[in-house]
Amino acid sequence: MSYYASILSDERLIRLFEYLVKTGKDVLIPEYDPNHGHTYNDIIDIGIPHDHVFELISKIITLGLGKAEYYDQILRCPYCNSEHIRVYFYCPFCNSTQLYKELLIEHIRDGVIGPISKFKSQNGTLVCPSCGNKLITEGKDYRVVGVWYRCLVCYRQTDLPKIMYRCRICKKEVTAHGLVISSISKIIINKSALEEFSRQHLAIRPIIEELKEMKFSINSPGTLIGKSGTTHKFDIIGINDKGEIIAIDILTSTEPISETTIISTFVKALDVNVKKLVIIAIPALTEGGKKLAQSYGINVLEGKTISEIITSLKSILISSSP
């Protein structure tokens, strides 16, 4: 199954790939949502419910439309698997969470160490409680040597509080040893799938629909047998009610397309017998490409949008009708 056929199998994939082509994105980055945990906002933005996001991500990977690559670590509750985890610091002596945190600093000159509150004067400046000298510059007069926690219930002090992790969902607590460590991936979209979708869905399909309105029967992709007996493939083959054939190749790029890129179409032009042979170049051909196409009698249509192309194509077909 082609990438395009895989995308067409699910209307949600069509919406996603339309969005990706429009925005120029080729990576889905997970983000944290306070209500739902990590999710993919690009998928949410196209109207997919939160509870369907990861099912769609799984489908993208299964169909080969993208691949998962490690992005970030997630800590989960071992009881309910929630990632809504909150960290609590407890007093190791009385188990209270009412802790006051202070920096421990050292007066470099005389080696006095204590909580920063012991060094603060009434006007807020730092003064050594031992020698009375002002401590102005960190790293020169004083340095931070640690952190001190004081319990506001039992008034004992520690440099190592008890750390617990509480689940916001089930309210259970665990230590770091009990946490489940998992990961979240970014999804790198298959560039070949993006390119195929862009050509088929955003360029080829509108042209096919327009040709059908003009009463052409369509094969896409289509093949023609040349004078040499070689079978040549075109993006679109259209046949009108008079049996006249139009063959179309569609080329897309972010920059003007050179003659070397379309040499295969020139080879086909020499071998097939059609009423019209058309190259559609989005956004444009180089001047060299246009001159070469003209020398082979190939019609060139250029435009930044497919609507521009369709207007020009209709003009060519109408002008060529008897």
Tab-separated table of C-alpha atoms in Angstrom, residues 71-279:
chain	number	residue	atom	x	y	z
A	71	TYR	CA	12.300	13.105	23.560
A	72	ASP	CA	11.967	13.277	27.356
A	73	GLN	CA	11.739	11.332	30.610
A	74	ILE	CA	8.432	10.941	32.443
A	75	LEU	CA	7.941	9.899	36.077
A	76	ARG	CA	4.758	7.911	36.722
A	77	CYS	CA	2.806	6.723	39.743
A	78	PRO	CA	3.295	2.966	40.301
A	79	TYR	CA	-0.335	2.628	41.439
A	80	CYS	CA	-2.387	4.443	38.767
A	81	ASN	CA	0.256	5.203	36.089
A	82	SER	CA	-0.467	8.930	36.249
A	83	GLU	CA	2.337	11.345	35.439
A	84	HIS	CA	0.809	14.023	37.686
A	85	ILE	CA	3.429	13.743	40.415
A	86	ARG	CA	4.167	16.350	43.063
A	87	VAL	CA	7.346	16.451	45.167
A	88	TYR	CA	7.143	16.953	48.955
A	89	PHE	CA	9.961	17.686	51.416
A	90	TYR	CA	9.383	16.275	54.926
A	91	CYS	CA	11.148	16.843	58.203
A	92	PRO	CA	13.048	13.579	58.858
A	93	PHE	CA	12.372	13.914	62.600
A	94	CYS	CA	8.645	14.739	62.934
A	95	ASN	CA	7.421	14.174	59.358
A	96	SER	CA	6.088	17.719	58.994
A	97	THR	CA	6.048	19.461	55.614
A	98	GLN	CA	6.442	22.875	57.265
A	99	LEU	CA	10.059	23.486	56.361
A	100	TYR	CA	12.008	26.691	55.985
A	101	LYS	CA	14.914	26.608	53.540
A	102	GLU	CA	18.045	28.750	53.943
A	103	LEU	CA	21.372	29.017	52.190
A	104	LEU	CA	24.508	28.216	54.165
A	105	ILE	CA	27.330	30.644	53.475
A	106	GLU	CA	30.956	30.898	54.533
A	107	HIS	CA	32.963	34.029	55.227
A	108	ILE	CA	36.018	33.131	53.173
A	109	ARG	CA	38.493	35.195	55.195
A	110	ASP	CA	37.844	33.733	58.658
A	111	GLY	CA	35.996	30.488	57.744
A	112	VAL	CA	32.784	31.220	59.666
A	113	ILE	CA	29.865	29.143	58.287
A	114	GLY	CA	26.177	29.595	59.064
A	115	PRO	CA	22.706	30.178	57.660
A	116	ILE	CA	22.439	33.373	55.660
A	117	SER	CA	19.974	34.806	58.202
A	118	LYS	CA	22.803	34.921	60.768
A	119	PHE	CA	24.828	37.143	58.424
A	120	LYS	CA	22.051	39.627	57.587
A	121	SER	CA	22.089	42.988	59.313
A	122	GLN	CA	18.966	45.061	60.018
A	123	ASN	CA	19.355	46.944	56.733
A	124	GLY	CA	19.699	43.695	54.734
A	125	THR	CA	23.439	43.783	54.065
A	126	LEU	CA	25.623	40.770	54.853
A	127	VAL	CA	27.948	41.137	57.844
A	128	CYS	CA	30.134	38.438	59.380
A	129	PRO	CA	28.742	37.698	62.891
A	130	SER	CA	32.266	36.899	64.094
A	131	CYS	CA	34.491	39.720	62.839
A	132	GLY	CA	31.897	42.312	61.793
A	133	ASN	CA	33.265	42.795	58.259
A	134	LYS	CA	30.805	43.440	55.442
A	135	LEU	CA	30.434	40.660	52.904
A	136	ILE	CA	29.841	42.361	49.567
A	137	THR	CA	30.984	40.148	46.701
A	138	GLU	CA	30.037	36.473	46.381
A	139	GLY	CA	33.085	34.402	45.494
A	140	LYS	CA	35.435	37.011	46.956
A	141	ASP	CA	34.078	37.840	50.429
A	142	TYR	CA	31.786	34.842	50.877
A	143	ARG	CA	30.580	31.708	49.148
A	144	VAL	CA	27.505	29.473	49.249
A	145	VAL	CA	28.442	26.098	50.739
A	146	GLY	CA	25.065	24.374	51.001
A	147	VAL	CA	21.422	24.485	51.997
A	148	TRP	CA	19.874	24.198	55.465
A	149	TYR	CA	16.284	23.154	56.221
A	150	ARG	CA	14.621	24.153	59.504
A	151	CYS	CA	11.389	22.496	60.639
A	152	LEU	CA	8.783	25.002	61.824
A	153	VAL	CA	7.096	22.369	64.001
A	154	CYS	CA	9.894	20.647	65.929
A	155	TYR	CA	12.517	23.360	65.175
A	156	ARG	CA	15.202	20.847	64.348
A	157	GLN	CA	17.512	21.413	61.401
A	158	THR	CA	18.795	19.173	58.630
A	159	ASP	CA	20.637	19.388	55.360
A	160	LEU	CA	18.784	16.363	53.973
A	161	PRO	CA	14.969	16.375	54.231
A	162	LYS	CA	12.939	13.263	53.454
A	163	ILE	CA	11.725	13.502	49.843
A	164	MET	CA	8.434	11.866	48.853
A	165	TYR	CA	6.459	11.866	45.606
A	166	ARG	CA	2.678	12.225	45.846
A	167	CYS	CA	0.347	11.329	42.983
A	168	ARG	CA	-2.187	14.088	42.349
A	169	ILE	CA	-4.690	11.521	41.063
A	170	CYS	CA	-4.713	8.648	43.571
A	171	LYS	CA	-3.047	10.655	46.404
A	172	LYS	CA	-0.608	7.849	47.239
A	173	GLU	CA	3.005	8.591	48.104
A	174	VAL	CA	6.189	6.775	47.134
A	175	THR	CA	9.912	7.309	47.458
A	176	ALA	CA	12.138	7.806	44.431
A	177	HIS	CA	12.714	4.034	44.388
A	178	GLY	CA	8.997	3.425	43.880
A	179	LEU	CA	8.510	5.767	40.931
A	180	VAL	CA	8.048	4.338	37.460
A	181	ILE	CA	10.448	5.877	34.950
A	182	SER	CA	9.070	6.015	31.414
A	183	SER	CA	9.634	8.189	28.381
A	184	ILE	CA	7.789	10.191	25.742
A	185	SER	CA	8.807	10.284	22.096
A	186	LYS	CA	8.741	12.891	19.410
A	187	ILE	CA	7.334	11.620	16.118
A	188	ILE	CA	9.436	12.264	13.030
A	189	ILE	CA	7.117	12.230	10.032
A	190	ASN	CA	8.264	10.234	6.998
A	191	LYS	CA	9.325	12.868	4.447
A	192	SER	CA	8.486	10.570	1.547
A	193	ALA	CA	4.953	10.227	2.928
A	194	LEU	CA	4.661	14.009	3.255
A	195	GLU	CA	5.902	14.580	-0.285
A	196	GLU	CA	3.614	11.902	-1.733
A	197	PHE	CA	0.618	13.318	0.134
A	198	SER	CA	1.448	16.858	-0.968
A	199	ARG	CA	1.633	15.831	-4.615
A	200	GLN	CA	-1.324	13.455	-4.633
A	201	HIS	CA	-3.751	15.230	-2.345
A	202	LEU	CA	-2.916	18.892	-2.738
A	203	ALA	CA	-1.808	18.955	-6.388
A	204	ILE	CA	-2.878	15.884	-8.350
A	205	ARG	CA	-6.343	15.358	-6.852
A	206	PRO	CA	-7.686	18.892	-7.571
A	207	ILE	CA	-6.453	18.630	-11.174
A	208	ILE	CA	-8.123	15.240	-11.597
A	209	GLU	CA	-11.397	16.639	-10.266
A	210	GLU	CA	-11.194	19.579	-12.674
A	211	LEU	CA	-10.491	17.306	-15.658
A	212	LYS	CA	-13.417	15.091	-14.716
A	213	GLU	CA	-15.686	18.140	-14.728
A	214	MET	CA	-14.452	18.790	-18.270
A	215	LYS	CA	-15.590	15.250	-19.200
A	216	PHE	CA	-12.142	13.635	-19.334
A	217	SER	CA	-11.764	10.016	-18.274
A	218	ILE	CA	-8.762	9.790	-15.981
A	219	ASN	CA	-5.997	7.356	-15.099
A	220	SER	CA	-3.669	8.447	-12.315
A	221	PRO	CA	-0.981	7.408	-12.450
A	222	GLY	CA	-1.392	6.519	-16.100
A	223	THR	CA	0.775	4.815	-18.713
A	224	LEU	CA	1.229	5.222	-22.460
A	225	ILE	CA	3.120	2.997	-24.869
A	226	GLY	CA	5.514	5.045	-26.978
A	227	LYS	CA	6.542	4.627	-30.605
A	228	SER	CA	9.571	2.688	-29.399
A	229	GLY	CA	7.365	0.181	-27.580
A	230	THR	CA	8.456	1.553	-24.208
A	231	THR	CA	5.791	2.055	-21.544
A	232	HIS	CA	5.907	5.564	-20.085
A	233	LYS	CA	4.329	6.593	-16.788
A	234	PHE	CA	2.639	9.974	-16.226
A	235	ASP	CA	1.059	11.448	-13.103
A	236	ILE	CA	-2.228	11.960	-14.969
A	237	ILE	CA	-3.539	10.647	-18.284
A	238	GLY	CA	-6.803	12.230	-19.462
A	239	ILE	CA	-8.882	11.190	-22.501
A	240	ASN	CA	-11.748	13.361	-23.764
A	241	ASP	CA	-14.863	12.213	-25.621
A	242	LYS	CA	-13.029	12.612	-28.950
A	243	GLY	CA	-10.341	10.167	-27.852
A	244	GLU	CA	-7.750	12.934	-27.550
A	245	ILE	CA	-5.130	12.329	-24.887
A	246	ILE	CA	-3.595	14.802	-22.459
A	247	ALA	CA	-0.585	13.664	-20.409
A	248	ILE	CA	0.462	15.575	-17.299
A	249	ASP	CA	3.518	15.364	-15.050
A	250	ILE	CA	3.532	17.348	-11.807
A	251	LEU	CA	6.751	18.559	-10.188
A	252	THR	CA	6.899	20.288	-6.819
A	253	SER	CA	9.800	21.947	-5.038
A	254	THR	CA	10.582	24.824	-2.722
A	255	GLU	CA	12.749	26.401	-5.450
A	256	PRO	CA	12.500	26.771	-9.260
A	257	ILE	CA	12.862	23.368	-10.946
A	258	SER	CA	15.800	22.952	-13.328
A	259	GLU	CA	15.870	21.195	-16.701
A	260	THR	CA	17.887	18.304	-15.239
A	261	THR	CA	15.008	17.474	-12.889
A	262	ILE	CA	12.511	17.071	-15.740
A	263	ILE	CA	14.719	15.311	-18.282
A	264	SER	CA	12.592	12.133	-18.003
A	265	THR	CA	9.545	14.078	-19.199
A	266	PHE	CA	11.518	15.326	-22.201
A	267	VAL	CA	12.438	11.726	-23.066
A	268	LYS	CA	8.768	10.733	-22.873
A	269	ALA	CA	7.787	13.705	-25.053
A	270	LEU	CA	9.877	12.368	-27.929
A	271	ASP	CA	8.255	8.933	-27.807
A	272	VAL	CA	4.533	9.373	-27.104
A	273	ASN	CA	1.758	10.649	-29.333
A	274	VAL	CA	-0.627	12.861	-27.366
A	275	LYS	CA	-2.765	15.914	-28.041
A	276	LYS	CA	-1.179	17.836	-25.180
A	277	LEU	CA	1.810	17.106	-22.961
A	278	VAL	CA	1.861	19.313	-19.874
A	279	ILE	CA	4.433	19.887	-17.155
